[in-house]
CSV table of C-alpha atoms in Angstrom, one decimal:
chain,number,residue,atom,x,y,z
K,1,MET,CA,19.2,-15.4,-14.2
K,2,LYS,CA,17.0,-14.2,-11.4
K,3,LEU,CA,18.8,-12.6,-8.4
K,4,THR,CA,17.1,-12.1,-5.0
K,5,SER,CA,18.7,-10.4,-2.0
K,6,LEU,CA,18.2,-12.4,1.2
K,7,ASP,CA,17.8,-10.8,4.7
K,8,ALA,CA,20.8,-11.6,6.9
K,9,PRO,CA,21.6,-9.1,9.7
K,10,GLY,CA,25.3,-8.7,10.3
K,11,TYR,CA,26.2,-9.7,6.8
K,12,GLU,CA,27.2,-7.2,4.1
K,13,LYS,CA,25.5,-8.9,1.1
K,14,VAL,CA,23.6,-12.2,0.7
K,15,VAL,CA,22.1,-13.1,-2.7
K,16,TYR,CA,20.1,-16.1,-4.0
K,17,ALA,CA,20.5,-16.9,-7.8
K,18,GLU,CA,18.3,-19.1,-9.9
K,19,ASP,CA,19.0,-19.8,-13.5
K,20,GLU,CA,16.3,-21.9,-15.3
K,21,ALA,CA,18.4,-22.7,-18.3
K,22,SER,CA,21.3,-24.4,-16.4
K,23,GLY,CA,19.4,-25.4,-13.3
K,24,LEU,CA,21.6,-23.3,-11.1
K,25,LYS,CA,20.3,-22.6,-7.6
K,26,SER,CA,23.0,-20.8,-5.6
K,27,ILE,CA,23.7,-18.5,-2.7
K,28,ILE,CA,26.6,-16.2,-2.2
K,29,ALA,CA,27.1,-14.8,1.3
K,30,VAL,CA,29.6,-12.0,2.0
K,31,HIS,CA,30.1,-11.6,5.7
K,32,SER,CA,32.8,-8.9,5.9
K,33,THR,CA,35.1,-6.9,3.7
K,34,LYS,CA,36.8,-5.1,6.6
K,35,LEU,CA,40.2,-6.6,5.8
K,36,GLY,CA,39.7,-6.7,2.0
K,37,PRO,CA,37.6,-8.3,-0.7
K,38,ALA,CA,35.8,-11.4,0.5
K,39,ALA,CA,37.2,-14.8,-0.4
K,40,GLY,CA,35.9,-18.3,0.2
K,41,GLY,CA,35.2,-21.5,-1.6
K,42,CYS,CA,32.0,-22.8,-3.3
K,43,ARG,CA,30.3,-25.9,-1.8
K,44,MET,CA,27.9,-28.1,-3.8
K,45,PHE,CA,25.5,-30.1,-1.7
K,46,ALA,CA,22.0,-31.5,-2.0
K,47,TYR,CA,20.4,-29.2,0.6
K,48,PRO,CA,16.8,-30.1,1.4
K,49,ASP,CA,15.7,-26.5,0.9
K,50,ILE,CA,16.9,-22.9,0.4
K,51,GLU,CA,16.7,-22.2,4.1
K,52,ALA,CA,19.2,-25.0,4.9
K,53,ALA,CA,21.5,-23.8,2.2
K,54,LYS,CA,21.3,-20.2,3.5
K,55,THR,CA,22.1,-21.4,7.0
K,56,ASP,CA,25.2,-23.2,5.8
K,57,ALA,CA,26.3,-20.3,3.6
K,58,LEU,CA,26.1,-17.8,6.5
K,59,ARG,CA,28.0,-20.1,8.9
K,60,LEU,CA,30.7,-20.7,6.3
K,61,ALA,CA,31.0,-17.1,5.3
K,62,ARG,CA,31.5,-15.9,8.9
K,63,GLY,CA,34.0,-18.7,9.3
K,64,MET,CA,36.0,-17.4,6.4
K,65,THR,CA,36.1,-13.9,7.9
K,66,TYR,CA,37.7,-15.5,11.0
K,67,LYS,CA,39.9,-17.9,9.0
K,68,ASN,CA,41.3,-15.2,6.8
K,69,ALA,CA,42.0,-12.9,9.8
K,70,ALA,CA,43.6,-15.7,11.8
K,71,ALA,CA,45.9,-16.4,8.9
K,72,SER,CA,46.8,-12.6,8.6
K,73,LEU,CA,45.5,-12.3,5.1
K,74,PRO,CA,44.2,-9.0,3.7
K,75,LEU,CA,40.9,-10.7,2.7
K,76,GLY,CA,37.4,-10.6,4.0
K,77,GLY,CA,35.0,-13.5,4.5
K,78,GLY,CA,32.5,-14.9,2.0
K,79,LYS,CA,31.2,-18.3,0.8
K,80,SER,CA,29.0,-19.7,-1.9
K,81,VAL,CA,26.8,-22.8,-2.0
K,82,ILE,CA,25.1,-24.5,-4.9
K,83,ILE,CA,22.0,-26.5,-4.1
K,84,ALA,CA,22.6,-29.7,-6.2
K,85,ASP,CA,23.9,-33.2,-5.9
K,86,PRO,CA,27.5,-33.1,-7.1
K,87,HIS,CA,27.4,-36.7,-8.3
K,88,LYS,CA,24.2,-36.2,-10.4
K,89,ASP,CA,23.4,-32.6,-11.2
K,90,LYS,CA,26.8,-31.0,-12.0
K,91,THR,CA,27.3,-29.8,-15.6
K,92,PRO,CA,29.6,-27.4,-17.3
K,93,GLU,CA,26.6,-25.1,-18.0
K,94,LEU,CA,25.7,-25.0,-14.4
K,95,MET,CA,29.2,-24.0,-13.3
K,96,GLN,CA,29.4,-21.4,-16.1
K,97,ALA,CA,26.1,-19.9,-14.8
K,98,PHE,CA,27.6,-19.9,-11.3
K,99,GLY,CA,30.6,-18.0,-12.8
K,100,ARG,CA,28.2,-15.3,-14.1
K,101,PHE,CA,26.6,-15.1,-10.6
K,102,VAL,CA,30.1,-14.5,-9.0
K,103,GLU,CA,30.8,-11.9,-11.7
K,104,SER,CA,27.7,-10.0,-10.6
K,105,PHE,CA,29.4,-9.2,-7.3
K,106,ASP,CA,32.0,-7.2,-9.3
K,107,GLY,CA,35.0,-8.2,-7.2
K,108,MET,CA,33.4,-8.1,-3.8
K,109,TYR,CA,33.7,-11.9,-3.6
K,110,THR,CA,36.2,-14.4,-5.1
K,111,THR,CA,35.4,-18.1,-5.2
K,112,ALA,CA,37.4,-21.3,-5.2
K,113,GLU,CA,36.8,-25.0,-4.8
K,114,ASP,CA,35.3,-26.6,-1.7
K,115,VAL,CA,33.2,-29.7,-0.8
K,116,GLY,CA,31.6,-31.2,-3.9
K,117,ILE,CA,33.5,-28.9,-6.2
K,118,SER,CA,36.7,-29.6,-8.1
K,119,VAL,CA,39.4,-27.4,-9.6
K,120,GLU,CA,38.0,-28.3,-13.0
K,121,ASP,CA,34.6,-27.1,-11.9
K,122,ILE,CA,36.0,-23.7,-10.9
K,123,GLU,CA,37.8,-23.4,-14.2
K,124,GLU,CA,34.4,-23.8,-15.9
K,125,ALA,CA,33.1,-20.9,-13.7
K,126,ALA,CA,36.3,-18.9,-14.5
K,127,LYS,CA,35.2,-18.8,-18.2
K,128,PHE,CA,32.6,-16.2,-17.1
K,129,THR,CA,34.2,-14.5,-14.1
K,130,SER,CA,37.6,-12.9,-13.3
K,131,TYR,CA,37.0,-13.6,-9.6
K,132,ALA,CA,37.8,-17.4,-9.4
K,133,ALA,CA,41.0,-18.8,-7.8
K,134,GLY,CA,42.7,-22.1,-7.2
K,135,LEU,CA,43.2,-22.5,-11.0
K,136,THR,CA,45.8,-24.7,-12.8
K,137,LYS,CA,46.4,-22.3,-15.6
K,138,GLY,CA,47.5,-18.6,-15.7
K,139,GLU,CA,50.5,-16.5,-14.5
K,140,TYR,CA,49.4,-16.7,-10.8
K,141,ALA,CA,47.6,-20.0,-10.9
K,142,SER,CA,47.9,-21.7,-7.5
K,143,GLY,CA,46.2,-25.1,-8.3
K,144,ASP,CA,44.4,-27.4,-5.9
K,145,PRO,CA,44.5,-25.9,-2.4
K,146,SER,CA,43.7,-29.3,-0.7
K,147,PRO,CA,47.3,-30.4,-0.2
K,148,VAL,CA,48.2,-27.1,1.4
K,149,THR,CA,45.1,-27.2,3.7
K,150,ALA,CA,46.2,-30.7,4.8
K,151,ARG,CA,49.7,-29.6,5.5
K,152,GLY,CA,48.5,-26.8,7.7
K,153,VAL,CA,46.2,-29.1,9.7
K,154,TYR,CA,49.0,-31.6,10.1
K,155,LEU,CA,51.5,-28.9,11.4
K,156,SER,CA,48.9,-27.5,13.7
K,157,CYS,CA,48.1,-31.0,15.0
K,158,MET,CA,51.8,-31.4,15.8
K,159,ALA,CA,51.7,-28.1,17.7
K,160,ALA,CA,48.6,-29.2,19.6
K,161,LEU,CA,50.0,-32.6,20.7
K,162,LYS,CA,52.0,-31.2,23.5
K,163,HIS,CA,48.9,-29.5,25.0
K,164,ALA,CA,47.0,-32.9,25.0
K,165,PHE,CA,49.8,-35.3,25.7
K,166,GLY,CA,52.7,-33.3,27.0
K,167,HIS,CA,54.9,-34.1,24.0
K,168,ASP,CA,54.8,-33.6,20.2
K,169,ARG,CA,55.3,-37.2,19.1
K,170,ILE,CA,52.5,-38.7,17.0
K,171,GLU,CA,54.3,-42.0,16.2
K,172,GLY,CA,52.2,-44.8,17.7
K,173,LYS,CA,49.1,-42.6,18.2
K,174,THR,CA,45.8,-43.7,16.8
K,175,VAL,CA,43.9,-41.1,14.7
K,176,ALA,CA,40.1,-41.5,14.0
K,177,LEU,CA,39.8,-39.6,10.7
K,178,GLN,CA,36.3,-38.7,9.5
K,179,GLY,CA,36.1,-37.9,5.8
K,180,LEU,CA,38.5,-38.9,3.0
K,181,GLY,CA,37.8,-36.1,0.5
K,182,HIS,CA,40.3,-33.8,-1.1
K,183,VAL,CA,41.9,-32.7,2.2
K,184,GLY,CA,41.2,-35.8,4.4
K,185,MET,CA,43.1,-38.1,2.1
K,186,TYR,CA,46.2,-35.8,2.0
K,187,LEU,CA,46.0,-35.5,5.8
K,188,ALA,CA,45.9,-39.3,6.1
K,189,GLY,CA,49.1,-39.5,4.1
K,190,HIS,CA,50.9,-37.0,6.4
K,191,LEU,CA,49.7,-38.9,9.5
K,192,HIS,CA,50.6,-42.3,8.1
K,193,GLU,CA,54.1,-41.1,7.1
K,194,ALA,CA,54.6,-39.7,10.6
K,195,GLY,CA,53.9,-43.2,12.1
K,196,ALA,CA,50.3,-42.8,13.3
K,197,SER,CA,47.7,-45.6,13.0
K,198,LEU,CA,44.6,-44.6,11.2
K,199,VAL,CA,41.0,-45.6,11.6
K,200,VAL,CA,39.0,-44.0,8.8
K,201,THR,CA,35.4,-43.5,7.5
K,202,ASP,CA,33.7,-42.0,4.6
K,203,ILE,CA,30.4,-42.5,2.7
K,204,ASP,CA,32.6,-43.1,-0.4
K,205,ALA,CA,33.5,-46.8,-0.3
K,206,HIS,CA,36.2,-46.3,-3.0
K,207,ALA,CA,38.0,-43.7,-0.9
K,208,VAL,CA,37.9,-46.0,2.2
K,209,ALA,CA,39.3,-48.8,0.1
K,210,GLN,CA,42.1,-46.5,-1.1
K,211,ALA,CA,43.0,-45.5,2.4
K,212,ARG,CA,43.0,-49.1,3.6
K,213,GLN,CA,45.4,-50.0,0.9
K,214,LYS,CA,47.7,-47.0,0.9
K,215,PHE,CA,47.9,-46.3,4.6
K,216,SER,CA,47.1,-49.7,6.2
K,217,ALA,CA,44.1,-48.0,7.7
K,218,ARG,CA,41.3,-49.8,9.6
K,219,SER,CA,37.8,-48.6,8.6
K,220,VAL,CA,34.5,-48.3,10.4
K,221,ALA,CA,30.9,-47.3,9.5
K,222,PRO,CA,30.4,-43.5,9.3
K,223,ASP,CA,28.4,-43.2,12.6
K,224,ASP,CA,30.9,-45.5,14.4
K,225,ILE,CA,33.9,-43.1,14.0
K,226,HIS,CA,32.9,-41.2,17.2
K,227,ASP,CA,33.2,-44.4,19.3
K,228,VAL,CA,36.7,-45.4,18.1
K,229,ASP,CA,39.3,-45.9,20.9
K,230,ALA,CA,41.6,-43.2,19.4
K,231,ASP,CA,44.1,-40.6,20.7
K,232,ILE,CA,43.1,-38.0,18.2
K,233,PHE,CA,39.8,-37.3,16.4
K,234,ALA,CA,40.3,-35.6,13.0
K,235,PRO,CA,36.9,-34.4,11.5
K,236,CYS,CA,37.4,-33.7,7.8
K,237,ALA,CA,33.8,-33.9,6.5
K,238,MET,CA,30.8,-31.7,7.1
K,239,GLY,CA,30.3,-29.2,10.0
K,240,ALA,CA,28.5,-29.3,13.4
K,241,ILE,CA,30.0,-32.8,13.9
K,242,LEU,CA,30.9,-31.9,17.6
K,243,ASN,CA,27.6,-31.8,19.4
K,244,ALA,CA,25.7,-33.1,22.4
K,245,ASN,CA,25.3,-36.5,20.7
K,246,THR,CA,28.9,-37.1,19.6
K,247,ILE,CA,31.1,-35.5,22.2
K,248,PRO,CA,30.1,-37.9,25.1
K,249,ARG,CA,31.2,-40.7,22.8
K,250,LEU,CA,34.7,-39.4,22.0
K,251,LYS,CA,37.6,-41.1,23.7
K,252,ALA,CA,40.3,-38.9,22.1
K,253,LYS,CA,42.3,-36.3,24.0
K,254,LEU,CA,42.7,-34.0,21.0
K,255,VAL,CA,40.4,-32.9,18.2
K,256,CYS,CA,42.2,-31.4,15.2
K,257,GLY,CA,40.8,-31.7,11.7
K,258,ALA,CA,40.1,-29.9,8.4
K,259,ALA,CA,36.3,-29.6,8.5
K,260,ASN,CA,34.7,-26.1,8.8
K,261,ASN,CA,32.4,-25.2,11.6
K,262,GLN,CA,33.1,-28.3,13.6
K,263,LEU,CA,31.3,-27.1,16.8
K,264,ALA,CA,27.5,-27.3,16.6
K,265,ASP,CA,27.3,-24.4,19.1
K,266,ASP,CA,29.2,-22.7,21.9
K,267,ALA,CA,28.0,-25.4,24.3
K,268,ALA,CA,29.9,-28.0,22.3
K,269,GLY,CA,33.2,-26.1,22.9
K,270,GLU,CA,32.4,-25.9,26.6
K,271,ALA,CA,31.6,-29.7,26.6
K,272,LEU,CA,35.0,-30.5,25.1
K,273,LEU,CA,36.7,-28.4,27.8
K,274,GLU,CA,34.8,-30.1,30.6
K,275,LYS,CA,35.7,-33.5,29.2
K,276,GLY,CA,39.4,-32.6,29.1
K,277,ILE,CA,39.6,-32.8,25.3
K,278,VAL,CA,41.9,-30.2,23.7
K,279,TYR,CA,40.2,-28.6,20.7
K,280,ALA,CA,42.4,-27.0,18.0
K,281,PRO,CA,40.1,-24.3,16.5
K,282,ASP,CA,39.0,-25.4,13.0
K,283,TYR,CA,39.3,-22.0,11.2
K,284,VAL,CA,42.8,-21.6,12.5
K,285,VAL,CA,44.3,-25.0,11.6
K,286,ASN,CA,42.6,-25.3,8.2
K,287,GLY,CA,43.7,-22.0,6.8
K,288,GLY,CA,46.3,-23.5,4.5
K,289,GLY,CA,44.0,-23.7,1.5
K,290,ILE,CA,42.9,-20.1,1.6
K,291,ILE,CA,46.5,-19.0,2.1
K,292,ASN,CA,47.4,-20.8,-1.1
K,293,VAL,CA,44.4,-19.3,-3.0
K,294,SER,CA,45.2,-15.9,-1.6
K,295,ALA,CA,48.6,-15.9,-3.2
K,296,GLU,CA,46.7,-16.2,-6.5
K,297,ILE,CA,44.2,-13.5,-5.6
K,298,LEU,CA,47.0,-11.1,-4.4
K,299,LYS,CA,49.2,-12.0,-7.4
K,300,ILE,CA,52.1,-13.3,-5.3
K,301,THR,CA,54.4,-15.8,-6.9
K,302,ASP,CA,56.8,-16.4,-4.0
K,303,GLN,CA,56.2,-19.9,-2.7
K,304,LYS,CA,58.1,-19.0,0.5
K,305,TRP,CA,55.3,-16.5,1.3
K,306,VAL,CA,52.8,-19.4,1.2
K,307,ASP,CA,55.0,-21.8,3.2
K,308,GLN,CA,55.7,-19.2,5.9
K,309,LYS,CA,52.0,-18.4,6.3
K,310,VAL,CA,51.1,-22.0,6.5
K,311,GLU,CA,53.8,-22.7,9.1
K,312,GLN,CA,52.5,-19.7,11.1
K,313,LEU,CA,49.2,-21.5,11.5
K,314,ALA,CA,50.9,-23.9,13.9
K,315,VAL,CA,52.4,-21.1,15.9
K,316,THR,CA,49.0,-19.4,16.2
K,317,THR,CA,47.4,-22.7,17.3
K,318,ASP,CA,50.1,-23.0,20.0
K,319,LYS,CA,49.5,-19.5,21.2
K,320,ILE,CA,45.7,-19.9,21.4
K,321,LEU,CA,45.9,-23.3,23.2
K,322,THR,CA,48.5,-21.9,25.6
K,323,LYS,CA,46.3,-18.9,26.5
K,324,ALA,CA,43.2,-21.1,26.7
K,325,LYS,CA,44.9,-23.4,29.2
K,326,ALA,CA,46.1,-20.4,31.3
K,327,LEU,CA,42.5,-19.0,31.4
K,328,ASN,CA,40.9,-22.4,31.7
K,329,ALA,CA,38.8,-21.3,28.7
K,330,SER,CA,37.5,-23.0,25.6
K,331,PRO,CA,40.0,-22.6,22.8
K,332,HIS,CA,37.3,-21.6,20.3
K,333,LYS,CA,36.4,-18.6,22.5
K,334,VAL,CA,40.1,-17.6,22.8
K,335,ALA,CA,40.4,-17.9,19.0
K,336,ASP,CA,37.4,-15.7,18.5
K,337,GLN,CA,38.7,-13.1,20.8
K,338,PHE,CA,42.1,-13.2,19.0
K,339,VAL,CA,40.3,-12.5,15.6
K,340,ASP,CA,37.9,-9.9,17.0
K,341,GLU,CA,40.8,-7.9,18.2
K,342,ILE,CA,42.3,-8.0,14.6
K,343,LEU,CA,39.0,-6.9,13.1
K,344,ALA,CA,38.5,-4.1,15.7
K,345,GLN,CA,41.8,-2.6,14.6
């Protein structure tokens, strides 16, 4: 396996790995270990080139620093990406090679599942590294983090409702939900059970059909989700979905979803504020998964510890939105300031 250090100012360690035997092409980015060893999932995606993969890895790694700090976890921020099509290129040998790549960081970074990667994939990697979490077997195994992520997003959405609508009742509200992957489908279940009407989209036709059947959801084409006449927009797919093209099309009063790096840039956060749309900062509301995984990393078996941490995400969301309103500031900037103060200490 050939390892190449990549230049990334402001990051502690970024490495590109290429393994000819398995076909692995992967990047691990460690943004910060100020609060503890870096932790963050692995994403598999058919990036067009290494530079695009690096850009995503860096954004995601920094996001994990902020996510872990916002959730009051003694963990730093890191992320890994694999340049491959998860539907065509994934093999046990590739994931095992990835495990060897993770092991080369010697505990500086712990991986888990993310977009395009399943718990079973991580268990293949775990055959060759001690630094993989979200497993189904073992004394501290925490299992699939997706349901816990979805619960944290749902609870945070409930907390954000009063800032957008003046009350915390979601019954009768319409939610435009983008992405029906591991987390999106669980979130759809929470919203449906609470009485919300769902309009969904995904590039996976089977997932869309499942949501229509289980949750009486209406479906639209992927690009049409931004035009839906909805009260809440819940992005649960890829990042940078809130941008100069999509924000003018949104009719929702609240954005709260599970996707990472939802804002394309700072201007997107300001645009939401100017349009009167309440934005629940993504890395705050979607911290449930890493909380669940962190219990495994930290060898904590008390489920109450996880539950309390997840419930606290909604409290933090409420505090940030309250302060943002008082300052007439974008919630993402208030959230960043909140975390920067934690990191400075």
